[in-house]
Coordinates of C-alpha atoms in Angstrom, one line a residue:
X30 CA 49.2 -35.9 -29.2
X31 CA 47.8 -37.6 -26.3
X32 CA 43.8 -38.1 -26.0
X33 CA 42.4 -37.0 -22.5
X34 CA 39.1 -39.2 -21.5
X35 CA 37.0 -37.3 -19.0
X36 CA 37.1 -38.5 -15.3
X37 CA 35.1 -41.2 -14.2
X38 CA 32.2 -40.9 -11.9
X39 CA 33.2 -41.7 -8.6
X40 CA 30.0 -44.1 -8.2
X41 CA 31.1 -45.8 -11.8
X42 CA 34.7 -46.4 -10.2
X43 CA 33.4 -47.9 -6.6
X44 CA 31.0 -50.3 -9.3
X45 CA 34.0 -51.4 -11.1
X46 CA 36.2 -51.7 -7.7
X47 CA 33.1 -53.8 -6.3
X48 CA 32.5 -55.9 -9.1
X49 CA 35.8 -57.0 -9.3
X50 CA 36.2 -57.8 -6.1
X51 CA 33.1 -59.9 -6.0
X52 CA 34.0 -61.8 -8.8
X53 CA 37.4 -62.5 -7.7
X54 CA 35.7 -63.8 -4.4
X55 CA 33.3 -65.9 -6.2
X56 CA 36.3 -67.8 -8.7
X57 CA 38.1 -68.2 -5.6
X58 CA 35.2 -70.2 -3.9
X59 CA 34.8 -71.8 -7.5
X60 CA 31.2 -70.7 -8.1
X61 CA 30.9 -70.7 -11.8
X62 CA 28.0 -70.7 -14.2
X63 CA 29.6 -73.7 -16.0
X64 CA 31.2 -77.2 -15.1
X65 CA 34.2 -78.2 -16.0
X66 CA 32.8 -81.1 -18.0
X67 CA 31.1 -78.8 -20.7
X68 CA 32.7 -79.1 -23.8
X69 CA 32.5 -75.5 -24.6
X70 CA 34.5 -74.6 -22.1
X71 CA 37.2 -77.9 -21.4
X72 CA 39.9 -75.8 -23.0
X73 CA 40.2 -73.1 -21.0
X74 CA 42.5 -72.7 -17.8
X75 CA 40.9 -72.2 -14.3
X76 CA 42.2 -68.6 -14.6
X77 CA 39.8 -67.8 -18.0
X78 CA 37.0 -66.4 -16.0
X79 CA 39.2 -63.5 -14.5
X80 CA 39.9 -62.0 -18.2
X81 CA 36.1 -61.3 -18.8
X82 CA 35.7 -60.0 -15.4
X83 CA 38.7 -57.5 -15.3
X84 CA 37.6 -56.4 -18.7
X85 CA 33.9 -55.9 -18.4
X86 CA 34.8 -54.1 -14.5
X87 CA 37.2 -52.0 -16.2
X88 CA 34.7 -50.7 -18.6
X89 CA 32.0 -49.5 -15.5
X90 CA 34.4 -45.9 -15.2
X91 CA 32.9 -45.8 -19.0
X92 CA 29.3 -45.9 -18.4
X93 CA 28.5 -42.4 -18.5
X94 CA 31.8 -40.5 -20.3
X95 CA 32.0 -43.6 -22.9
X96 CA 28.8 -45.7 -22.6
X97 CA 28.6 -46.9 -26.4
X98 CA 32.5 -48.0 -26.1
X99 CA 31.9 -49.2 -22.5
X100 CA 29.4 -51.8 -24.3
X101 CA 31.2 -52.2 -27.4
X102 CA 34.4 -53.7 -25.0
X103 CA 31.7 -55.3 -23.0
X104 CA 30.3 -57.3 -25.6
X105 CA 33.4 -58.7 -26.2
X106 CA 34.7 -59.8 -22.9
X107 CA 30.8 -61.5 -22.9
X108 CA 31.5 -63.5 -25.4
X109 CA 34.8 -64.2 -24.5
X110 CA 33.5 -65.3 -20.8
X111 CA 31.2 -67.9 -23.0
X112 CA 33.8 -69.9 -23.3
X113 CA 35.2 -70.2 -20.2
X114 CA 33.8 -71.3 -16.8
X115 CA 32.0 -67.8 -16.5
X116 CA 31.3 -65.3 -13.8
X117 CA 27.9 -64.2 -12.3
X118 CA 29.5 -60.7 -11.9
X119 CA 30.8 -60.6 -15.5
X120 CA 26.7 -60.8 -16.4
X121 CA 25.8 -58.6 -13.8
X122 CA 28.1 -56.0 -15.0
X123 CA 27.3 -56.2 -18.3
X124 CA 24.0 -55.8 -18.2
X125 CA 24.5 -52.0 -16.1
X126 CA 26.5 -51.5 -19.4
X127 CA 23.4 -51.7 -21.6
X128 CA 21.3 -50.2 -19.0
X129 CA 24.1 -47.1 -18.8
X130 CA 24.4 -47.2 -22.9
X131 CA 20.8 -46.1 -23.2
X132 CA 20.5 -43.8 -20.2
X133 CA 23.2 -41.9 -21.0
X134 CA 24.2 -42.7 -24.7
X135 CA 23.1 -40.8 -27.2
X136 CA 19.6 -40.3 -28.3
X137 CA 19.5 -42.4 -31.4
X138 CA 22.1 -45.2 -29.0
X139 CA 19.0 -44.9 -26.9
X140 CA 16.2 -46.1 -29.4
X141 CA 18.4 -48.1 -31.2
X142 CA 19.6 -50.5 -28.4
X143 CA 16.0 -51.7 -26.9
X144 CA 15.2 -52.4 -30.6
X145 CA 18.5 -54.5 -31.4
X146 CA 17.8 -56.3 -28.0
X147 CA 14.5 -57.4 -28.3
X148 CA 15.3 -59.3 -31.4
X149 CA 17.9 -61.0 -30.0
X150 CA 15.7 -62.3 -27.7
X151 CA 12.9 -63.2 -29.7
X152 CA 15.3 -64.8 -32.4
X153 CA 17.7 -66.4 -29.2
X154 CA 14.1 -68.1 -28.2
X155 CA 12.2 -68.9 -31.7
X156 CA 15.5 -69.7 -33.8
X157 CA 16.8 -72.3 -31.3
X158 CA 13.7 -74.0 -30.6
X159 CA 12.5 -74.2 -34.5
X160 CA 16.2 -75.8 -35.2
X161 CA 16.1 -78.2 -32.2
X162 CA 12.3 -78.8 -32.4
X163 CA 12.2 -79.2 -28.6
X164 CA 10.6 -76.3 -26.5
X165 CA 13.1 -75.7 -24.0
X166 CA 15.3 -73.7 -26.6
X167 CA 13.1 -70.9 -25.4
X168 CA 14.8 -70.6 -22.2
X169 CA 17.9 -69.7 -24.1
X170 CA 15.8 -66.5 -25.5
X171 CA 14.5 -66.1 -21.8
X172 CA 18.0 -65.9 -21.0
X173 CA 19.1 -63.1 -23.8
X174 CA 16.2 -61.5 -22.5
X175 CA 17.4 -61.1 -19.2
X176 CA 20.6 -60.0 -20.3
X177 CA 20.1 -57.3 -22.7
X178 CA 16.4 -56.6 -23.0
X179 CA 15.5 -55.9 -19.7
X180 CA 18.1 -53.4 -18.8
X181 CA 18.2 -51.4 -22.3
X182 CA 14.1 -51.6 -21.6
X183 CA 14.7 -50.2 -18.2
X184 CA 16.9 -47.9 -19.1
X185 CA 14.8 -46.5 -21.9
X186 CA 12.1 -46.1 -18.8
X187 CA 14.3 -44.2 -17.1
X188 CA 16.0 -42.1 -19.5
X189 CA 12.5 -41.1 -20.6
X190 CA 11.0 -39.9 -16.9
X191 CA 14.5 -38.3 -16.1
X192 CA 13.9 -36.0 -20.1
X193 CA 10.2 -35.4 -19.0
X194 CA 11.4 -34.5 -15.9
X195 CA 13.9 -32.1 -17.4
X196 CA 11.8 -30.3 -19.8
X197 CA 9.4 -29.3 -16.7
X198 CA 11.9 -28.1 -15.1
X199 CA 12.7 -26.0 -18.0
X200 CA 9.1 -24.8 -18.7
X201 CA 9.0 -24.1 -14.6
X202 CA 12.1 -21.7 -15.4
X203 CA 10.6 -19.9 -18.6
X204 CA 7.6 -19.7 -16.9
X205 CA 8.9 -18.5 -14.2
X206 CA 12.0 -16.1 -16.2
X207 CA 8.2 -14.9 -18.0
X208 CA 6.5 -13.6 -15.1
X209 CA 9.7 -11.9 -13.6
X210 CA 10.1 -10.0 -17.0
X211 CA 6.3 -9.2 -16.9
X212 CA 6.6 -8.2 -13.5
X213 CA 9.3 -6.1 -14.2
X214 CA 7.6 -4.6 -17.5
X215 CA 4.4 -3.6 -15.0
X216 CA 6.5 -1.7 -12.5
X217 CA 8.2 0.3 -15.2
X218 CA 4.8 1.1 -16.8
X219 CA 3.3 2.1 -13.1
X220 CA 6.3 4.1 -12.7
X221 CA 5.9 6.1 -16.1
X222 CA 2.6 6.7 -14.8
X223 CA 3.2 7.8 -11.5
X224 CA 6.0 10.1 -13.3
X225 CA 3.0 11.7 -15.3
X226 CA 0.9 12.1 -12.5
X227 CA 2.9 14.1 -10.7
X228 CA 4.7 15.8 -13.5
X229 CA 1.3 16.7 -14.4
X230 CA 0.2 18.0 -10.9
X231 CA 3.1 19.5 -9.6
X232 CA 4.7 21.3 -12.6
X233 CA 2.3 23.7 -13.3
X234 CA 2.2 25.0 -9.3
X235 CA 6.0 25.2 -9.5
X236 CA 6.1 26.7 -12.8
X237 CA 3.9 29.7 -11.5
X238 CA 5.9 29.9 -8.5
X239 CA 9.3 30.4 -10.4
X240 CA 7.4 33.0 -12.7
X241 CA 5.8 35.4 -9.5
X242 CA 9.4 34.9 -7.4
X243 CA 11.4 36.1 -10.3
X244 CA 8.6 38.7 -11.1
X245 CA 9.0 39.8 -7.3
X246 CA 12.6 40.0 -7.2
X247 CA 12.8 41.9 -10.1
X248 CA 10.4 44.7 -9.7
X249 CA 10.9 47.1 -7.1
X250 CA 7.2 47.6 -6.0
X251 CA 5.6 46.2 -2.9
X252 CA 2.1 45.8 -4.1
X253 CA 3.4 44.0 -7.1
X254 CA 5.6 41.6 -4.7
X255 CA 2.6 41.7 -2.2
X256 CA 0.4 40.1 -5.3
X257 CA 3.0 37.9 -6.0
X258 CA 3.9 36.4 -3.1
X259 CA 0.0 35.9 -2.4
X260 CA 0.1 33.8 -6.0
X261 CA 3.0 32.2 -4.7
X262 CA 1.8 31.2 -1.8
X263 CA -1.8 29.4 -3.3
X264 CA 0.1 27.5 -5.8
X265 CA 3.0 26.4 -3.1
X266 CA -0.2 25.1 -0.9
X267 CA -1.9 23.5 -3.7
X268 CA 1.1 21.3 -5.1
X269 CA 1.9 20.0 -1.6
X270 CA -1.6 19.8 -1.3
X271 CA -1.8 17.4 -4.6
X272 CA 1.7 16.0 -3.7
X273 CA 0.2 14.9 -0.1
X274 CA -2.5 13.1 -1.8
X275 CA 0.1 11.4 -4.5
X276 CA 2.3 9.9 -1.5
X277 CA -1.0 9.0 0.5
X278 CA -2.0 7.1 -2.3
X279 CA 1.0 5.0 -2.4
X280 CA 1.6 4.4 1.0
X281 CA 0.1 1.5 2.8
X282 CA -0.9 2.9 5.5
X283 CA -3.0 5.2 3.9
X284 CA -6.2 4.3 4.6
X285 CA -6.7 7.7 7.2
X286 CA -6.9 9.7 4.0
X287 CA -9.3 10.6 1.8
X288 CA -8.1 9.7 -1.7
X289 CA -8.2 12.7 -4.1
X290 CA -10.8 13.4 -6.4
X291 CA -9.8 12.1 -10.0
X292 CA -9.8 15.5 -12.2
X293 CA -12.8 15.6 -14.7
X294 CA -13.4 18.1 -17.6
X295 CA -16.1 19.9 -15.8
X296 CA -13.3 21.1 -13.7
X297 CA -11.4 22.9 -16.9
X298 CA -13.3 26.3 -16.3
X299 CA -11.6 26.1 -12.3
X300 CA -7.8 25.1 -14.4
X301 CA -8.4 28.3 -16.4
X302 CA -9.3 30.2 -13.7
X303 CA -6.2 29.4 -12.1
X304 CA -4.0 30.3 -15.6
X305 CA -5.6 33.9 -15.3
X306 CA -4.4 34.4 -11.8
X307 CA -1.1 33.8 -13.2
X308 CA -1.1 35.9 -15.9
X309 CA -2.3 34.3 -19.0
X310 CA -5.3 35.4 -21.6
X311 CA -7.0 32.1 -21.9
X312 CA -9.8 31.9 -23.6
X313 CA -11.5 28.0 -23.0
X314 CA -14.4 27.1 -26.1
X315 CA -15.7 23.4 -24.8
X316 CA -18.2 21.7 -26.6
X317 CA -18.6 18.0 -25.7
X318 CA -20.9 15.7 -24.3
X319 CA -20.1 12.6 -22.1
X320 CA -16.7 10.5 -22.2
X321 CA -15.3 7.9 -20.8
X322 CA -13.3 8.6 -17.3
X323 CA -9.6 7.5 -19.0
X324 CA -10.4 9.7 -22.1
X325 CA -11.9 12.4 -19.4
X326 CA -8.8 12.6 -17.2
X327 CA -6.3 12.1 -20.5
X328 CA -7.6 15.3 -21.5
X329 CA -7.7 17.3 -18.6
X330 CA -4.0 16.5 -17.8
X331 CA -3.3 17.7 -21.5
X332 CA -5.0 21.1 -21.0
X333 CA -3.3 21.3 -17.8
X334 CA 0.3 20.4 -19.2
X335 CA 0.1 22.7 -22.3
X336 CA -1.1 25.8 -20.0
X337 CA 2.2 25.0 -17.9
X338 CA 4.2 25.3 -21.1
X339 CA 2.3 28.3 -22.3
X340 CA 3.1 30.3 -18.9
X341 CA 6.9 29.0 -19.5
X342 CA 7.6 29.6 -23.2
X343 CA 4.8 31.8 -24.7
X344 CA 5.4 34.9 -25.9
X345 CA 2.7 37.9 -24.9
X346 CA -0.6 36.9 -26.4
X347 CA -3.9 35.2 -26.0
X348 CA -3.5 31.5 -24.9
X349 CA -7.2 29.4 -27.2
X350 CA -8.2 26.6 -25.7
X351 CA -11.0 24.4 -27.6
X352 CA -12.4 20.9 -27.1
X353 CA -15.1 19.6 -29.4
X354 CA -16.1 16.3 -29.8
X355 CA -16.7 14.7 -33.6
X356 CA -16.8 11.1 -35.1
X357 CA -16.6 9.1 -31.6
X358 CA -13.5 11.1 -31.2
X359 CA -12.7 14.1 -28.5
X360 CA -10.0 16.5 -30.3
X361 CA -8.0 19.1 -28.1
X362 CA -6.3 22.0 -29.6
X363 CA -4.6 24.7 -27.5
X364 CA -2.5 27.6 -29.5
X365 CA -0.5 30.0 -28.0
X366 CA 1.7 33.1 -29.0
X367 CA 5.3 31.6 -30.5
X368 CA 8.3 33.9 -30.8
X369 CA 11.6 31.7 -31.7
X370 CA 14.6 32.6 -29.7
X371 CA 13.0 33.5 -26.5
X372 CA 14.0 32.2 -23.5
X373 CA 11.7 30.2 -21.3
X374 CA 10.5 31.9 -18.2
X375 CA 11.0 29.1 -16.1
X376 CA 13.4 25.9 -16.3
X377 CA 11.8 22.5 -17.8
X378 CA 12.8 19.0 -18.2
X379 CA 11.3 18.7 -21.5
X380 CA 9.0 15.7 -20.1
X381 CA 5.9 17.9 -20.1
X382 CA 5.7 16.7 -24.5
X383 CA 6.6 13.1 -23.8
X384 CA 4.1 12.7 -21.3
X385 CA 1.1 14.3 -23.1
X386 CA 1.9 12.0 -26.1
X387 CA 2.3 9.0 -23.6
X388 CA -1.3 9.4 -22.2
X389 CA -2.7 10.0 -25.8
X390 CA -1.1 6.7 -27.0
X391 CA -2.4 4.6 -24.3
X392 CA -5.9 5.5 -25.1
X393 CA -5.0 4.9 -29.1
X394 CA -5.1 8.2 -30.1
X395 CA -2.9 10.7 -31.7
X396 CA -0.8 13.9 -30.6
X397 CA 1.0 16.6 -32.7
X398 CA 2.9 20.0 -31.1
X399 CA 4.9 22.3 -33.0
X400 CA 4.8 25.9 -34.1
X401 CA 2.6 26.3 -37.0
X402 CA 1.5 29.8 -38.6
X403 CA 3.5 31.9 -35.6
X404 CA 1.7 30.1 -32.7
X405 CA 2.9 27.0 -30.9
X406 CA 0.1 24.6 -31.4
X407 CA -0.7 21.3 -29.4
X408 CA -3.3 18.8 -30.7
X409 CA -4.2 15.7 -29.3
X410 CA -7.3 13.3 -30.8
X411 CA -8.3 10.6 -28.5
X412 CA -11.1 7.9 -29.2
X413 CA -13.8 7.9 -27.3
X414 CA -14.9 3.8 -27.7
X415 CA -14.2 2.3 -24.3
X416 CA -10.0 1.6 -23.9
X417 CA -8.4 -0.5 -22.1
X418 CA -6.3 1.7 -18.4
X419 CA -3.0 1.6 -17.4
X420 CA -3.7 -0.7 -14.9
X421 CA -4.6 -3.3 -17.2
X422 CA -2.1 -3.1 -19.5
X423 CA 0.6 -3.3 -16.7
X424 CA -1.5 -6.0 -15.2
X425 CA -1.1 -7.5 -19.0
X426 CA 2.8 -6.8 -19.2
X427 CA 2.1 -5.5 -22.4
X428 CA 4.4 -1.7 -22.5
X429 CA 2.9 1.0 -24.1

């Protein structure tokens, strides 16, 4: 089994390449640290200074797959080029070792190293001069220094700015991921609403309009299908009428029409009204005094959503209406005539439920629907303590 060391870094290779060739140049010119009359060194061939140098160069393709070995090796050929004639490059090179073992080493390499480095240079400069008593021994710390301190100090420097400068960029993207997922969250809430407001507009128009065409079709009497196409005809006006106003409002270049009149409950007796024409006994018992506009349009589009379903599904019978208003709340109930097993006048998605509930929970209040005691009842209670719109809870990102 063979062990496979990642490539080297380009860059780290053209170092190593470089430094080699520089230091082969420089023995060649004999420009060495040393003389040849230093005992330290009087053993060693002319050739001794090479070693170090091809060892330290050929740990540079290490400095950012193996850093810690890549200084480990290093080390070694350093002290090995003490005893020769020495190289400039072989220092040189060694200290981009320790400068590449703390940028890229480890994290506990890179507080380890500056530590480790810094004494050697204190005790390189105090131990030799206390020994020798003579104050230039401090030079030989100065030198240490130079060596190792300084790049593992400036590689701590860098390694630090390059982390900082990471972890921004990683706020920048959560920051950023953040508002694309609040973003998103906002559209889909404005889209549920828009989905309510013209369920809410439209559906009850369309539902009379399926009711009076089948009602015409089916009866062979041209007064009845005069009457009925008449009904047919208001409601098919009015939802393209409320549907015109819808698309104005979300075009941009809008601003040539009139925006529609947001529906209040003084307009309830005008909604019944309308539930007569198309055939339903609804009797409306109101009794409430001011409420907020969210509450106020909430409950209008609740009225108007369960008189849709009680011209779809309810069986022959009085449709009750009743709005009363008790401890800072503003209850709805509307009953109608419940026969299981009949078969809906007109066709329905079923959203008519889930938006009524929808627009009773974003206010903080509660709806029920459900047959109870033979009639299909509908009861919504919504608070009447100032809540917080749609728009601002989209605005918020918070879904409801």
């Amino acid at each position: 089994m063979t062990l496979a060391l990642p490539r080297p870094h380009r860059d780290d290779v053209r170092i190593a390449v470089g430094g080699l060739l520089g230091g082969v140049l420089l023995w060649l010119f004999g420009i060495h640290p040393r003389v040849p009359a230093d005992p330290l060194v009087q053993w060693a061939a002319p050739w001794a200074p090479l070693v170090p140098l091809a060892v330290t160069a050929a740990c540079e393709p290490l400095r950012r797959t193996r850093p810690r070995i890549g200084l480990l090796v290093g080390t070694l050929a350093l002290t090995l080029d003490t005893v020769t004639l020495g190289s400039v490059v072989t220092l040189v090179l060694y200290t981009d070792l320790i400068y590449a073992a703390v940028l890229y080493g480890t994290p506990s390499s890179a507080r380890r190293i500056p530590w480790i480095t810094g004494l050697l240079t204190v005790l390189g400069g105090v131990v030799p001069a206390a020994l020798w008593r003579d104050p230039q021994a401090l030079l030989i710390g100065v030198g240490v220094g130079v060596v190792a301190f300084a790049p593992a100090a400036t590689g701590w420097v860098v390694r630090n700015h390059r982390d900082a400068a990471e972890a921004a960029r990683l706020r920048a993207e959560q920051t950023a991921l953040l508002a694309e997922m609040d973003r998103a969250q906002a559209v889909t809430v404005e889209r549920a609403r828009m989905a309510r407001e013209l369920h809410d507009m439209v559906a009850n128009h369309l539902s009379a309009i399926a009711i009076h065409s089948t009602a015409a079709l089916s009866l062979d009497d041209p007064q009845t299908s005069r009457d009925a196409l008449s009904v047919i005809r208001e409601n098919s006006v009015a939802g393209l009428a409320e549907m015109r106003r819808l698309i104005g409002i979300l075009r941009e270049s809008s601003g040539d029409l009139e925006p529609a009149a947001t529906p209040t409950l003084d307009g309830l007796a005008t909604l019944v009204e309308g539930a007569r024409a198309n055939g339903l006994d609804v009797r409306l018992t109101a009794g409430h005094g001011r409420v907020p506009a969210p509450v106020e349009l909430a409950a209008y589009r609740i009225v108007q959503e369960s008189l849709t379903n009680a011209l779809k599904h309810a069986a022959p019978g009085p449709v009750r209406v009743a709005l009363r208003q008790a401890d800072g709340t503003l209850r709805i109930e509307v009953t109608s005539s419940y026969r299981p097993g009949d078969t809906p006048r007109a066709p329905g998605s079923g959203s008519g439920l889930t938006g009524m509930r929808e627009r009773a929970t974003l206010l903080g209040g509660g709806f029920a629907a459900g047959p109870e005691a033979g009639r299909w009842t509908v009861r919504a209670t919504l608070p009447l303590a100032e809540t917080e719109t749609e728009t601002e809870t989209a605005a918020r990102g918070d879904s409801p």
